[in-house]
Coordinates of C-alpha atoms in Angstrom, one line a residue:
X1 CA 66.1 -35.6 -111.1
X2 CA 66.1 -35.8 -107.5
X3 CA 62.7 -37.7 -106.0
X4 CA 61.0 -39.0 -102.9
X5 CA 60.9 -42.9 -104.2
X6 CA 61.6 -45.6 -101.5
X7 CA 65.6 -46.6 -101.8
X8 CA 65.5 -49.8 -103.9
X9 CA 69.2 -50.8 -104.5
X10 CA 71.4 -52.8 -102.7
X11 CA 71.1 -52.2 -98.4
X12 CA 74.4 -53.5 -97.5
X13 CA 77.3 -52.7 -94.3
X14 CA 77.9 -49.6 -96.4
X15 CA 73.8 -47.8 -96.6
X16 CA 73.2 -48.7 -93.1
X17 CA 76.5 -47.0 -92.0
X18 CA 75.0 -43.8 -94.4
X19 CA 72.1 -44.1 -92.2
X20 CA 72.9 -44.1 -89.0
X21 CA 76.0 -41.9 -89.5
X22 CA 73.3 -39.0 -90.2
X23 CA 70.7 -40.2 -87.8
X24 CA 72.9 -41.0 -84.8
X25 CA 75.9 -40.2 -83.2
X26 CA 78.9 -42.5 -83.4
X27 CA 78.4 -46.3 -85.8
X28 CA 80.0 -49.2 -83.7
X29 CA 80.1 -52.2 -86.1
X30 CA 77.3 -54.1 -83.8
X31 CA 74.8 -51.3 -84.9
X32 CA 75.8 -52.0 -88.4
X33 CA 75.4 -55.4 -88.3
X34 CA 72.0 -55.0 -86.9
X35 CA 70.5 -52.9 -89.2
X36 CA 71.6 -55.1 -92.3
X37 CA 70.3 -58.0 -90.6
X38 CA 67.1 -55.7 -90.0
X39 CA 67.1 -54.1 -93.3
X40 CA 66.6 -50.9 -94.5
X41 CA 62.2 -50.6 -93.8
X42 CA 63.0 -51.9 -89.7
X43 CA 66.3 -50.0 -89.0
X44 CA 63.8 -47.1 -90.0
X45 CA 61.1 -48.4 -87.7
X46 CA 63.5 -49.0 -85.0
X47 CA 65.5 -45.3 -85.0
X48 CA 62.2 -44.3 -84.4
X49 CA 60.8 -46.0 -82.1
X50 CA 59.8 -43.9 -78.7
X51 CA 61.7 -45.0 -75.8
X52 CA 61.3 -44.0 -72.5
X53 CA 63.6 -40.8 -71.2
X54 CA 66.5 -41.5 -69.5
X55 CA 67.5 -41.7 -66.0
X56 CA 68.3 -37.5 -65.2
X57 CA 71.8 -36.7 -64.5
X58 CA 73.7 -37.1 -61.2
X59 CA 75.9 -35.7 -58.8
X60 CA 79.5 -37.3 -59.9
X61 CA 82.0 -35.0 -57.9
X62 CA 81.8 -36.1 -54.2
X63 CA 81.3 -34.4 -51.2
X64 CA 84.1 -32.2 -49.8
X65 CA 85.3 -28.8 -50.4
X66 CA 88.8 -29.7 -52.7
X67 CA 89.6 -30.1 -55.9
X68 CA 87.4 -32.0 -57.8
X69 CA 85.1 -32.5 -55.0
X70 CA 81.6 -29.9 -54.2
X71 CA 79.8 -29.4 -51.2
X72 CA 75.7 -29.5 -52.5
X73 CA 74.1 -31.1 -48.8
X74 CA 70.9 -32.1 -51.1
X75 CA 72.6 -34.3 -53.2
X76 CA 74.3 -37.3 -52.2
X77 CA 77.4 -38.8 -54.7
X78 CA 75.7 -41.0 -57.4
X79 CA 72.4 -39.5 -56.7
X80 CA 70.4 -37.0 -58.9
X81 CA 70.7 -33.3 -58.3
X82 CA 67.1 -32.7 -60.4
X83 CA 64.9 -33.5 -57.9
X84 CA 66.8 -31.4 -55.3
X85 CA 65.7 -27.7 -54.2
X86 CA 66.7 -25.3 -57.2
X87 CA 68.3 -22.8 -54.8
X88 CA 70.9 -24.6 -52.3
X89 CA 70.1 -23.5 -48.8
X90 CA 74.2 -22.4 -48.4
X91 CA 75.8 -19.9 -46.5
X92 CA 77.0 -17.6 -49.1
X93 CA 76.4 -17.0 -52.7
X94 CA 79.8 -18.3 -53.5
X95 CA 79.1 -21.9 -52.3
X96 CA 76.0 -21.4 -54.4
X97 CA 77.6 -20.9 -57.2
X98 CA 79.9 -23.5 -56.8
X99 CA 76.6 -25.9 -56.6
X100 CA 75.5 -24.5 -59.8
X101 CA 78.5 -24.8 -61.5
X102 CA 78.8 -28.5 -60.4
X103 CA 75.2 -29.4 -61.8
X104 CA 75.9 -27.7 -64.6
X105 CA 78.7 -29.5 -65.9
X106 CA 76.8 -32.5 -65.0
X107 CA 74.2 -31.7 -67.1
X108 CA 76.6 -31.0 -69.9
X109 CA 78.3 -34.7 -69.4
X110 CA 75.3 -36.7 -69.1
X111 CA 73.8 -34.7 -72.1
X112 CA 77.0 -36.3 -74.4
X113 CA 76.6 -39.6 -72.6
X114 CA 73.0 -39.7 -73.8
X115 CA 74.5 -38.8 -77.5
X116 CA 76.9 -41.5 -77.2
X117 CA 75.4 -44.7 -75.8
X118 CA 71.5 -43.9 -77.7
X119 CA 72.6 -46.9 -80.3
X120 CA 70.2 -47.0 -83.1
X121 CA 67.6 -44.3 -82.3
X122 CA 67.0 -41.1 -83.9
X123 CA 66.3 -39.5 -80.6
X124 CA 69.1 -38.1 -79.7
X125 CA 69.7 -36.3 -83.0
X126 CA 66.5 -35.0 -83.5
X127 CA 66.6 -33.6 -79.3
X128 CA 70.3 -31.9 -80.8
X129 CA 68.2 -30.5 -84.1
X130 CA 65.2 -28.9 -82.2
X131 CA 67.8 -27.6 -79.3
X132 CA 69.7 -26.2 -82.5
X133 CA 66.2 -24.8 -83.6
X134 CA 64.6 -23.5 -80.5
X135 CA 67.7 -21.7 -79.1
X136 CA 67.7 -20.6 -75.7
X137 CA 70.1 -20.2 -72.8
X138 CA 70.0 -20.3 -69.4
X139 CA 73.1 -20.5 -66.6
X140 CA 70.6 -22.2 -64.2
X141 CA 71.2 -25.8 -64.6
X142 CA 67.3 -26.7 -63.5
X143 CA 65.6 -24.4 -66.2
X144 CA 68.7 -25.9 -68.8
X145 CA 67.6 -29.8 -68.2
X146 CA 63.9 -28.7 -67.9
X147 CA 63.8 -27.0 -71.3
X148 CA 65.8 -29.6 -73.3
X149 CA 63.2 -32.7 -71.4
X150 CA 60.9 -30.4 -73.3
X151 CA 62.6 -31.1 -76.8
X152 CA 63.7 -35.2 -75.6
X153 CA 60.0 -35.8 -74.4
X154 CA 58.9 -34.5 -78.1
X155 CA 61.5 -35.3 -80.4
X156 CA 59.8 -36.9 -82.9
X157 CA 56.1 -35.3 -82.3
X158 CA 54.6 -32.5 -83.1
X159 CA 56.0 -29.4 -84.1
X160 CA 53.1 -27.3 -83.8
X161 CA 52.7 -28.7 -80.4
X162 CA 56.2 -28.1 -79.2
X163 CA 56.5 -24.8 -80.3
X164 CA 53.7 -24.0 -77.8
X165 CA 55.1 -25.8 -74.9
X166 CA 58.5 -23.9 -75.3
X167 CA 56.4 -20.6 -75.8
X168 CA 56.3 -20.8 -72.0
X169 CA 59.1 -22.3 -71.3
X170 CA 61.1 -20.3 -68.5
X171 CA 64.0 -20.7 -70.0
X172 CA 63.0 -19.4 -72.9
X173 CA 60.9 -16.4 -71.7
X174 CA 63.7 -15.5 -69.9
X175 CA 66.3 -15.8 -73.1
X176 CA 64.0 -13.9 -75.3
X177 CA 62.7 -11.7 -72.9
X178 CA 59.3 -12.7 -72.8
X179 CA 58.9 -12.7 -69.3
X180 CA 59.3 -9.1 -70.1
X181 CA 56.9 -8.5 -72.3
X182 CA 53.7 -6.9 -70.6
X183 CA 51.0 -4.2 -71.4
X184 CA 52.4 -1.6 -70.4
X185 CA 55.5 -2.2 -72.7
X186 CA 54.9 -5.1 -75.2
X187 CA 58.3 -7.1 -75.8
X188 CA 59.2 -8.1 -79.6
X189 CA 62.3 -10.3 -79.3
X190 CA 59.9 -13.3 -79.1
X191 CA 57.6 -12.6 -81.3
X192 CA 60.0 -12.0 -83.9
X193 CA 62.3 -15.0 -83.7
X194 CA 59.1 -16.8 -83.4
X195 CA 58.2 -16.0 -87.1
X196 CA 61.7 -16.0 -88.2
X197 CA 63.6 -18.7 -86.8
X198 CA 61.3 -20.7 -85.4
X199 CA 57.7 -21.3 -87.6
X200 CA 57.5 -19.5 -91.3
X201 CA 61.0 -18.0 -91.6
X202 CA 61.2 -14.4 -93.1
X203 CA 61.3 -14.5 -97.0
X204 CA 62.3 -11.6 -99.2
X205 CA 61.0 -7.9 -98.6
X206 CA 58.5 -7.0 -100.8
X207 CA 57.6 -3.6 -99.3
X208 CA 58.2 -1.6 -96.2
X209 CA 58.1 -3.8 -93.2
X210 CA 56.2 -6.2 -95.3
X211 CA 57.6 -9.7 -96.0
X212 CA 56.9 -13.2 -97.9
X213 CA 55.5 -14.6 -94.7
X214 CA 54.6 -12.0 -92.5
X215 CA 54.8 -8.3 -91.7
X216 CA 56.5 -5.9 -89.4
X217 CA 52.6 -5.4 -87.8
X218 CA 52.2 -8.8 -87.4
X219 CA 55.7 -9.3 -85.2
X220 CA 54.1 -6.4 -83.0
X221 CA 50.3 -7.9 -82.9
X222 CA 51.7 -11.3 -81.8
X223 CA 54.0 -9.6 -79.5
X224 CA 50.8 -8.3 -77.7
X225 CA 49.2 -12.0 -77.9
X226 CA 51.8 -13.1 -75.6
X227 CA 52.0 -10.3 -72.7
X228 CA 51.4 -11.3 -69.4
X229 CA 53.4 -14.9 -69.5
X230 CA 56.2 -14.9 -66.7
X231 CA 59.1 -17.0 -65.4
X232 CA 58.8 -17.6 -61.3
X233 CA 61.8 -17.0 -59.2
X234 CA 64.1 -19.6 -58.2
X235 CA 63.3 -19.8 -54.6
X236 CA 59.3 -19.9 -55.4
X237 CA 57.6 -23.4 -54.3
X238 CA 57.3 -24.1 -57.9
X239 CA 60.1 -22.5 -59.9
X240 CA 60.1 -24.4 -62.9
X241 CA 56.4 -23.4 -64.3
X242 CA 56.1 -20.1 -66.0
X243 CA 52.3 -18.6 -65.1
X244 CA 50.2 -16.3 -66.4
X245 CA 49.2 -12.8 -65.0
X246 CA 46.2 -11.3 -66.8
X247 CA 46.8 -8.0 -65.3
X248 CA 50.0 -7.5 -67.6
X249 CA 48.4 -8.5 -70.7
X250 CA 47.3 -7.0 -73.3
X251 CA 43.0 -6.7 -73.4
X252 CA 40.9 -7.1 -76.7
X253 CA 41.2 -8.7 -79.9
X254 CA 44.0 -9.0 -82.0
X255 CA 44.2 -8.3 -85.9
X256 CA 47.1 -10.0 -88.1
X257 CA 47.5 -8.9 -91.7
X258 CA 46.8 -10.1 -95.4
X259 CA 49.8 -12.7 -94.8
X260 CA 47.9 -14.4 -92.4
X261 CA 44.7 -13.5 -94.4
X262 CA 43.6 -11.1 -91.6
X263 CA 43.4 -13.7 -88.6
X264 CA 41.8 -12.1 -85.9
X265 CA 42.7 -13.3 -82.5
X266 CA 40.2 -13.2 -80.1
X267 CA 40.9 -12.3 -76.6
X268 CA 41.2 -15.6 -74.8
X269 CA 44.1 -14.9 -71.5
X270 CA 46.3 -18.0 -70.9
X271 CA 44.9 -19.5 -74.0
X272 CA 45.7 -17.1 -76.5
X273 CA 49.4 -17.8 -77.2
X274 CA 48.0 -21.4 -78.5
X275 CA 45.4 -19.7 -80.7
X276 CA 48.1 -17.3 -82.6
X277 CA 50.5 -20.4 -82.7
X278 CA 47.7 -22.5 -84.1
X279 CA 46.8 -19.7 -87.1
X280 CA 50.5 -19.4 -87.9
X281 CA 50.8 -23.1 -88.3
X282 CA 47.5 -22.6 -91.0
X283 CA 50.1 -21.2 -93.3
X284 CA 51.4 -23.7 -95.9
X285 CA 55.0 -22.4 -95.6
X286 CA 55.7 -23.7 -92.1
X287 CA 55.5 -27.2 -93.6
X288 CA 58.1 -25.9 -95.9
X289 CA 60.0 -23.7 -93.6
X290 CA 60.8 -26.9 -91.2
X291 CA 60.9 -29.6 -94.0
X292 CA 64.1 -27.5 -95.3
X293 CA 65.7 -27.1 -91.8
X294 CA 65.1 -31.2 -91.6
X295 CA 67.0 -31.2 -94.8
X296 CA 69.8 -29.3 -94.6
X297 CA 70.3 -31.2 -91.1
X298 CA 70.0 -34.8 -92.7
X299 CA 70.8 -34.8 -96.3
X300 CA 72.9 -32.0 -97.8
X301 CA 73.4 -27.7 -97.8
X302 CA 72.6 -27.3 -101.0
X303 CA 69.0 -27.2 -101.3
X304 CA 68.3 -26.5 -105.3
X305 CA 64.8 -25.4 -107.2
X306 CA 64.4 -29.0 -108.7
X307 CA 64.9 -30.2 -104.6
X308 CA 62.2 -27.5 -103.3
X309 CA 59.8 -29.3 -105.9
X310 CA 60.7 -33.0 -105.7
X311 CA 61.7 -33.2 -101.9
X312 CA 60.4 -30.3 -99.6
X313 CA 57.3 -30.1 -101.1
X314 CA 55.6 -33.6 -101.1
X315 CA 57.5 -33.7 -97.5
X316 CA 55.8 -30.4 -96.6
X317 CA 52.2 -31.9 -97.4
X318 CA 52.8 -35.4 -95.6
X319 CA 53.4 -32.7 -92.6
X320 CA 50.7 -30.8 -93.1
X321 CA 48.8 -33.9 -93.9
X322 CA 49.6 -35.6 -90.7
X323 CA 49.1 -31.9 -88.7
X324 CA 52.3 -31.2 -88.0
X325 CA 53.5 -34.7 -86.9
X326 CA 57.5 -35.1 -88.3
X327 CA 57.8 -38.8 -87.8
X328 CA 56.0 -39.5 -91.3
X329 CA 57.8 -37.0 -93.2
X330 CA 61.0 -38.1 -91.8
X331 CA 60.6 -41.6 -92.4
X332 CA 60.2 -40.8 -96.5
X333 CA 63.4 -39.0 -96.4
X334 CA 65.6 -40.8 -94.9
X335 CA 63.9 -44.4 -97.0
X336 CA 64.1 -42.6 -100.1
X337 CA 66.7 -42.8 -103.3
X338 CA 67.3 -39.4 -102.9
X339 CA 68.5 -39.6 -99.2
X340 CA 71.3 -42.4 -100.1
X341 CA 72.5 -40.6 -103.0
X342 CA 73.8 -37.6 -100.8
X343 CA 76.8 -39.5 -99.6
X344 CA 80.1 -37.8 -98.5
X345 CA 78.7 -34.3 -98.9
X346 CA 78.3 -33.1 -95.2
X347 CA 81.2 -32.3 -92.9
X348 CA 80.5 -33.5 -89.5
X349 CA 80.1 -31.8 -86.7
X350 CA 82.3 -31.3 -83.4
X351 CA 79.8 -33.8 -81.5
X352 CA 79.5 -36.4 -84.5
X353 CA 83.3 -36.2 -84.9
X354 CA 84.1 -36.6 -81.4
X355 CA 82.1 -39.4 -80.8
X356 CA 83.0 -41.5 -84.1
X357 CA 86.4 -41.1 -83.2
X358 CA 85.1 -43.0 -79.3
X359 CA 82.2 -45.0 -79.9
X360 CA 82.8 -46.1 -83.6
X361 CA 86.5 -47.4 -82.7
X362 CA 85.0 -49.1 -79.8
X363 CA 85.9 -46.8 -77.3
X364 CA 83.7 -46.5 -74.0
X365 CA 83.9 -43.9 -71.7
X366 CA 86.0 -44.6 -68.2
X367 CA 83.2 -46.8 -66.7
X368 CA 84.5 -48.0 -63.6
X369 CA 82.7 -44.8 -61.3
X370 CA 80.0 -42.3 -62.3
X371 CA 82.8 -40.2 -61.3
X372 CA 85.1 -41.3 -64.5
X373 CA 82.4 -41.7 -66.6
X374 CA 81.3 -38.0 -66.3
X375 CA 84.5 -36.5 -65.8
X376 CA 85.4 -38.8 -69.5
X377 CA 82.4 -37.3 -71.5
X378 CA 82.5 -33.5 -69.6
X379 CA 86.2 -33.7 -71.4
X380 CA 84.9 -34.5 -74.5
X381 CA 81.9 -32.1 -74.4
X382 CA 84.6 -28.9 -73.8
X383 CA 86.6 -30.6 -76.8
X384 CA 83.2 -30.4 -78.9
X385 CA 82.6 -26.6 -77.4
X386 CA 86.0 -25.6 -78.0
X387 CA 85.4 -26.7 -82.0
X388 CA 82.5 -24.3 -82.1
X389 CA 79.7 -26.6 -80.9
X390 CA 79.1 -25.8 -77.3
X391 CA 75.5 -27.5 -76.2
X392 CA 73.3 -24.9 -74.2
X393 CA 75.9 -22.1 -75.5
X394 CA 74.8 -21.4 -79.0
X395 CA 76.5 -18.1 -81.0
X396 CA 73.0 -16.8 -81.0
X397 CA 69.8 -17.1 -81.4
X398 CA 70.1 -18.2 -85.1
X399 CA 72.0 -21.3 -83.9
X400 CA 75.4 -23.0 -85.3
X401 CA 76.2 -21.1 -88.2
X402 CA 76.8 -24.7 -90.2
X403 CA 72.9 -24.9 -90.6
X404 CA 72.1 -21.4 -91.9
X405 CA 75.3 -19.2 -92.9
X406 CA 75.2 -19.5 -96.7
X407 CA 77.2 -20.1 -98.8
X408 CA 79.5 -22.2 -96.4
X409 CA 77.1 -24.3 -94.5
X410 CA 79.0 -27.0 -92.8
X411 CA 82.4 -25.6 -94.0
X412 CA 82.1 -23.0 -90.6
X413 CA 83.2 -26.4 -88.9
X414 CA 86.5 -26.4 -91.1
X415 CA 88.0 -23.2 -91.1
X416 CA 91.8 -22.0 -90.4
X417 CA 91.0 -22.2 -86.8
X418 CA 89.2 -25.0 -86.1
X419 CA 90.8 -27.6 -88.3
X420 CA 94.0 -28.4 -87.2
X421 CA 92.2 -28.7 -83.8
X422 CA 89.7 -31.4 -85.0
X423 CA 92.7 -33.1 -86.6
X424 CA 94.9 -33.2 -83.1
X425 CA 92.1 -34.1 -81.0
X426 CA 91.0 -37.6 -83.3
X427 CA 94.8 -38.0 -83.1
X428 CA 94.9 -37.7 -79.2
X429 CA 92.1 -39.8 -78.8
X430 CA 93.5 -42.6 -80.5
X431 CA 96.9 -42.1 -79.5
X432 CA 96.3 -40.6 -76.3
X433 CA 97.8 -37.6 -74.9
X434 CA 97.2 -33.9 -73.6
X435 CA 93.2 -32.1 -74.8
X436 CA 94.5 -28.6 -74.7
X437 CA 91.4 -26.5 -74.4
X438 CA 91.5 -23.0 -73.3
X439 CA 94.9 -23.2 -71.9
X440 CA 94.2 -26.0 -69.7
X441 CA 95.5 -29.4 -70.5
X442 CA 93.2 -32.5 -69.9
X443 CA 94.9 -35.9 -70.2
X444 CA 93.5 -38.3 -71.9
X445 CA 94.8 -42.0 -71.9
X446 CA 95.1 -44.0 -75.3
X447 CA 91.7 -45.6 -75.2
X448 CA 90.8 -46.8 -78.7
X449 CA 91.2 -50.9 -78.0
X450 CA 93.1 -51.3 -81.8
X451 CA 93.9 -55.1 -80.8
X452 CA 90.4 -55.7 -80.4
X453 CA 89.4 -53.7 -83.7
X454 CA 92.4 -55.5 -86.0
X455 CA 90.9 -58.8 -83.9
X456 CA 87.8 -58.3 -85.8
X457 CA 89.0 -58.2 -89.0
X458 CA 89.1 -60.9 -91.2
X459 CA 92.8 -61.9 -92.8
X460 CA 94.1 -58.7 -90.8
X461 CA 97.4 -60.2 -91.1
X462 CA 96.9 -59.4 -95.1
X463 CA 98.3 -55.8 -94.2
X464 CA 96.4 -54.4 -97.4
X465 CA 93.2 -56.4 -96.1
X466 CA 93.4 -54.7 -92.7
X467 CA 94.3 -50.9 -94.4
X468 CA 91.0 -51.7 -96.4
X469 CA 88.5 -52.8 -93.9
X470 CA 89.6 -50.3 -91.3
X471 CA 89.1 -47.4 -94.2
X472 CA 85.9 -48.7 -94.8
X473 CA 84.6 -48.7 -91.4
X474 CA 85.8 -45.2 -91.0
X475 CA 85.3 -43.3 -94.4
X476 CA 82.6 -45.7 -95.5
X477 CA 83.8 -45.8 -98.4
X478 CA 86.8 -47.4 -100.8
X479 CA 90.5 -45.7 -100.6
X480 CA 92.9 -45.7 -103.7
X481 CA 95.8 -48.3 -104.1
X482 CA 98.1 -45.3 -103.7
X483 CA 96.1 -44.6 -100.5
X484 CA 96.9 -48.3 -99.3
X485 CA 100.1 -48.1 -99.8
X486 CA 100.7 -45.0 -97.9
X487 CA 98.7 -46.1 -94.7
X488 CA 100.9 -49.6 -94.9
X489 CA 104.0 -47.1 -95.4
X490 CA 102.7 -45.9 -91.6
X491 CA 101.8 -49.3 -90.2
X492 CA 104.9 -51.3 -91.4
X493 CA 107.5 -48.4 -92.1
X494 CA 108.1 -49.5 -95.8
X495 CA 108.2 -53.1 -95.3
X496 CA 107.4 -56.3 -97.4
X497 CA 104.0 -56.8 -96.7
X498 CA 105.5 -60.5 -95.4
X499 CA 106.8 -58.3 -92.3
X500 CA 103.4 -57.1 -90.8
X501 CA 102.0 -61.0 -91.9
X502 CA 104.5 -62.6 -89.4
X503 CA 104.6 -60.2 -86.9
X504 CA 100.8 -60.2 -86.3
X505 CA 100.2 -63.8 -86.8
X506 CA 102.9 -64.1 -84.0
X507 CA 100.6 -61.7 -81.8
X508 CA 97.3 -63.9 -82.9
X509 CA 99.2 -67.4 -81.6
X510 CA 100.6 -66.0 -78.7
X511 CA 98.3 -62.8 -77.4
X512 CA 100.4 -63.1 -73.5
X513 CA 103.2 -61.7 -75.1
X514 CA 103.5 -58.5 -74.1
X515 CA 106.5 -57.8 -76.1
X516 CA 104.9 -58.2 -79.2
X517 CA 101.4 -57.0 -77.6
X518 CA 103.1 -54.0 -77.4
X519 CA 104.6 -53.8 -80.7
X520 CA 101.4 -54.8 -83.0
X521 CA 99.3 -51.7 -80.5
X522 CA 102.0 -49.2 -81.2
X523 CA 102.2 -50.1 -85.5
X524 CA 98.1 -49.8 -85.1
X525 CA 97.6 -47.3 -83.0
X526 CA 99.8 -45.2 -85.3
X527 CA 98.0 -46.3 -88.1
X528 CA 94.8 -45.5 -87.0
X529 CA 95.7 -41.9 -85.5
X530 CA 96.8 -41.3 -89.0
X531 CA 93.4 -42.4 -90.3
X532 CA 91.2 -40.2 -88.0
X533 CA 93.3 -37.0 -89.1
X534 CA 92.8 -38.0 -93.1
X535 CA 89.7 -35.6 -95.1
X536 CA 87.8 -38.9 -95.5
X537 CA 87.3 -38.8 -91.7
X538 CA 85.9 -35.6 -91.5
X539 CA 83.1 -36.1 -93.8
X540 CA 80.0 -38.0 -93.6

């Protein structure tokens, strides 16, 4: 029976990989060896802990009008592009474009940067859950880093509090047409994923235009609450602030029906979108709605009647109990039984995949310039998109079809198409090699350090020892003798076991040899290729 009670057994290497595997993106063995020293009640503490936001992106292609080089006169290499003038005072649209285009695929690098080096914090996945949750879309690279601040800055807050600040968000006005949406001609879109997707969720029909959680009246009464909200043109003084005309809004009070036990909302201008927001939230089921979102993200697809009474519904009421803050909730979870039970049951996605085949093989990014370092992670974000998981370009509104398309769930991230793709990237970034992605080849050199990751092994010159330890920090999780055997098949070619012993303790006692430097990389570079392509790698 599955229940809510604080984890109790053993919090070793292995449950504080679990952990931060599903609360972070990429486990380097440093994190794990913090978080058993910590144990399990402060690694919690600490992946919550609020930190302050990042430095904003910057300008990493300098200045000139070639190849790999933009012409933006408001931003100087190394410098920010954020706090520079929205619209580019350039000759022709063209060169504007060019500028956009530029700060957009900064914004895309330094948002898998900010994945990659957040160590232990649950930040960064919880900015990736609510940007997965909130959907919006935007080719202006000023409204994109705007609107997902907006999710960073309140992560692990408020829910009910979000969902008002992105109501007027100009992104998202513009996305779901609410800067439409007026008195003359009330706009739905919003109103209606706001109830589906993004507060109470639909339920079952149970009449015409009548649902579990709200009705068809309801998406067109809430429409009318939020008329007269617009998004500013680019080149206005202050383009980033949506405002409020009351001229374009809808007069007089507002009736909701039985499913909101006939609300009425009282005509109240700027105001009023908080006050139709704030009776939505009254309704028990949000608590639930979210709390299974949370779930499904964390923990596992399958969400079974005996779960929606042990789990999401105590996790519900320490939400509603603490008004909508997630933090509390969140914390039970993820300190619960229940929570480090669910092991090996999620597939991972592009982004976790991608980044625990860099950052948890010790891999960096190109650090040297801002120039590598973005160019590094802008590679491995059009890897990510080109496995289905394209930040700021979601399907739809609905999101990634891995946290809602039943009955497949995280399977969408392993189908005919994308596999063999995930399985040639890990290889290429182990082994190194040409990213193909949309007919384009990116090089990428063999960056996994292995000499440094065999180095911290223990006895690696047992070969079954090393095979072992390296599956462990990878899959998490014990392999088979006949698994041992067939990974020492790759790292020694069928060898005694005697012929990996003396070659690597030949290495260790003489580490200037480049001869055998070169030998030992190649037999564990292989190996390890072969490891990130396995099915334990894939899962989580």
């Amino acid at each position: 029976m599955p229940h809510l009670d604080k984890y109790s057994g053993n919090w070793s290497a292995k449950e504080a990989r679990h952990l931060l595997k599903r609360t972070s993106f990429g486990v380097t063995e440093t994190m794990v060896s913090e978080a058993v020293t910590l144990g399990l009640t402060a690694t919690i503490t600490k992946l919550f802990e609020e930190k302050p936001l990042p430095p904003p992106p910057l300008k990493y292609e300098p200045d000139g009008t070639g190849r790999g080089e933009i012409n933006d006169p408001d931003v100087n290499y190394g410098e920010t592009w954020v706090t520079a003038p929205i619209y580019p005072d350039l000759p022709t649209s063209q060169e504007r474009n060019s500028v956009y285009r530029a700060r957009n695929r900064s914004l895309y690098a330094w948002s898998f940067l900010q994945m990659q080096n957040a160590n232990i914090s649950i930040r960064e996945k919880l900015t990736l859950f609510w940007h997965n949750h909130f959907v919006s879309e935007n080719s202006n690279p000023h409204r994109e880093f705007y609107y997902m601040n907006i999710l960073r800055k309140n992560a692990l807050g408020n829910f009910k509090e979000l969902t008002k600040q992105i109501t007027i968000d100009q992104n998202m006005l513009i996305y779901l047409s609410g800067n439409e949406n007026n008195n003359s001609s009330p706009n739905e879109n919003y109103s209606r994923e706001l109830l589906e997707l993004f507060t109470i969720g639909k339920g079952v029909a149970v009449g015409n235009g009548d649902y579990t959680n709200y009705t068809e009246e309801d998406v067109v009464q809430i429409a009318k609450v939020l008329t007269g909200w617009r998004a500013r043109w680019i080149r206005h003084a202050d383009p980033l602030n949506a405002y409020f005309t009351n001229s374009r809004h809808t007069k007089g009070n507002k009736k909701l029906s039985h499913r909101f036990n006939n609300a009425e909302i009282s005509e109240n201008g700027d105001q009023e979108y908080k006050d139709v927001i704030d009776v939505i939230f009254k309704q028990d089921e949000c608590s639930r709605f979210i709390m299974r979102q949370f779930y499904i993200w964390f923990v596992n697809s399958e969400i079974t009647s005996e779960i929606e009474t042990n789990i999401i519904e105590p996790l519900a009421k320490i939400t509603r109990d603490n008004n909508y803050e997630i933090t509390p909730a969140l914390k039970v979870l993820l300190a619960s039984d229940h929570f480090f039970e669910n092991v090996f049951c999620m597939i991972k996605s592009p982004l976790d995949l991608m980044i625990s085949a860099t950052k948890s093989l010790l891999t960096v990014a190109p650090s040297s310039s801002v120039k590598e370092e973005y160019e590094f992670a802008y590679i491995m974000y059009l890897a990510c998109s080109d496995l289905g998981q394209s930040i700021f370009h979601h399907p739809d509104v609905a999101g990634w079809k891995a946290y809602y398309q039943e009955p497949l769930f995280y399977k969408t991230w392993v189908n005919n198409f994308f596999l063999p793709k995930r399985l040639e990237y890990c290889k290429i970034l182990v082994a190194g090699g040409d990213l193909l992605i949309n007919k384009k080849k990116y090089k990428v050199p063999p960056l996994v350090p292995v000499l440094a990751i065999a180095r911290d092994i223990t006895n690696a010159t047992d070969p079954n020892i090393l095979v072992k330890e390296l599956a462990n920090r990878l899959f998490n999780y014990e392999i088979t003798d006949g698994q041992t055997d067939s990974l020492k098949a790759v790292l020694i070619d069928g060898l005694p076991d005697f012929e990996w012993t003396v070659e690597y303790g030949d290495y260790l006692a003489n580490p200037s040899d480049s001869t055998l430097a070169i030998s030992v990389d190649k037999k564990l570079r292989n190996l390890v290729a072969v490891m990130v392509q396995m099915s334990e790698f894939q899962i989580m």
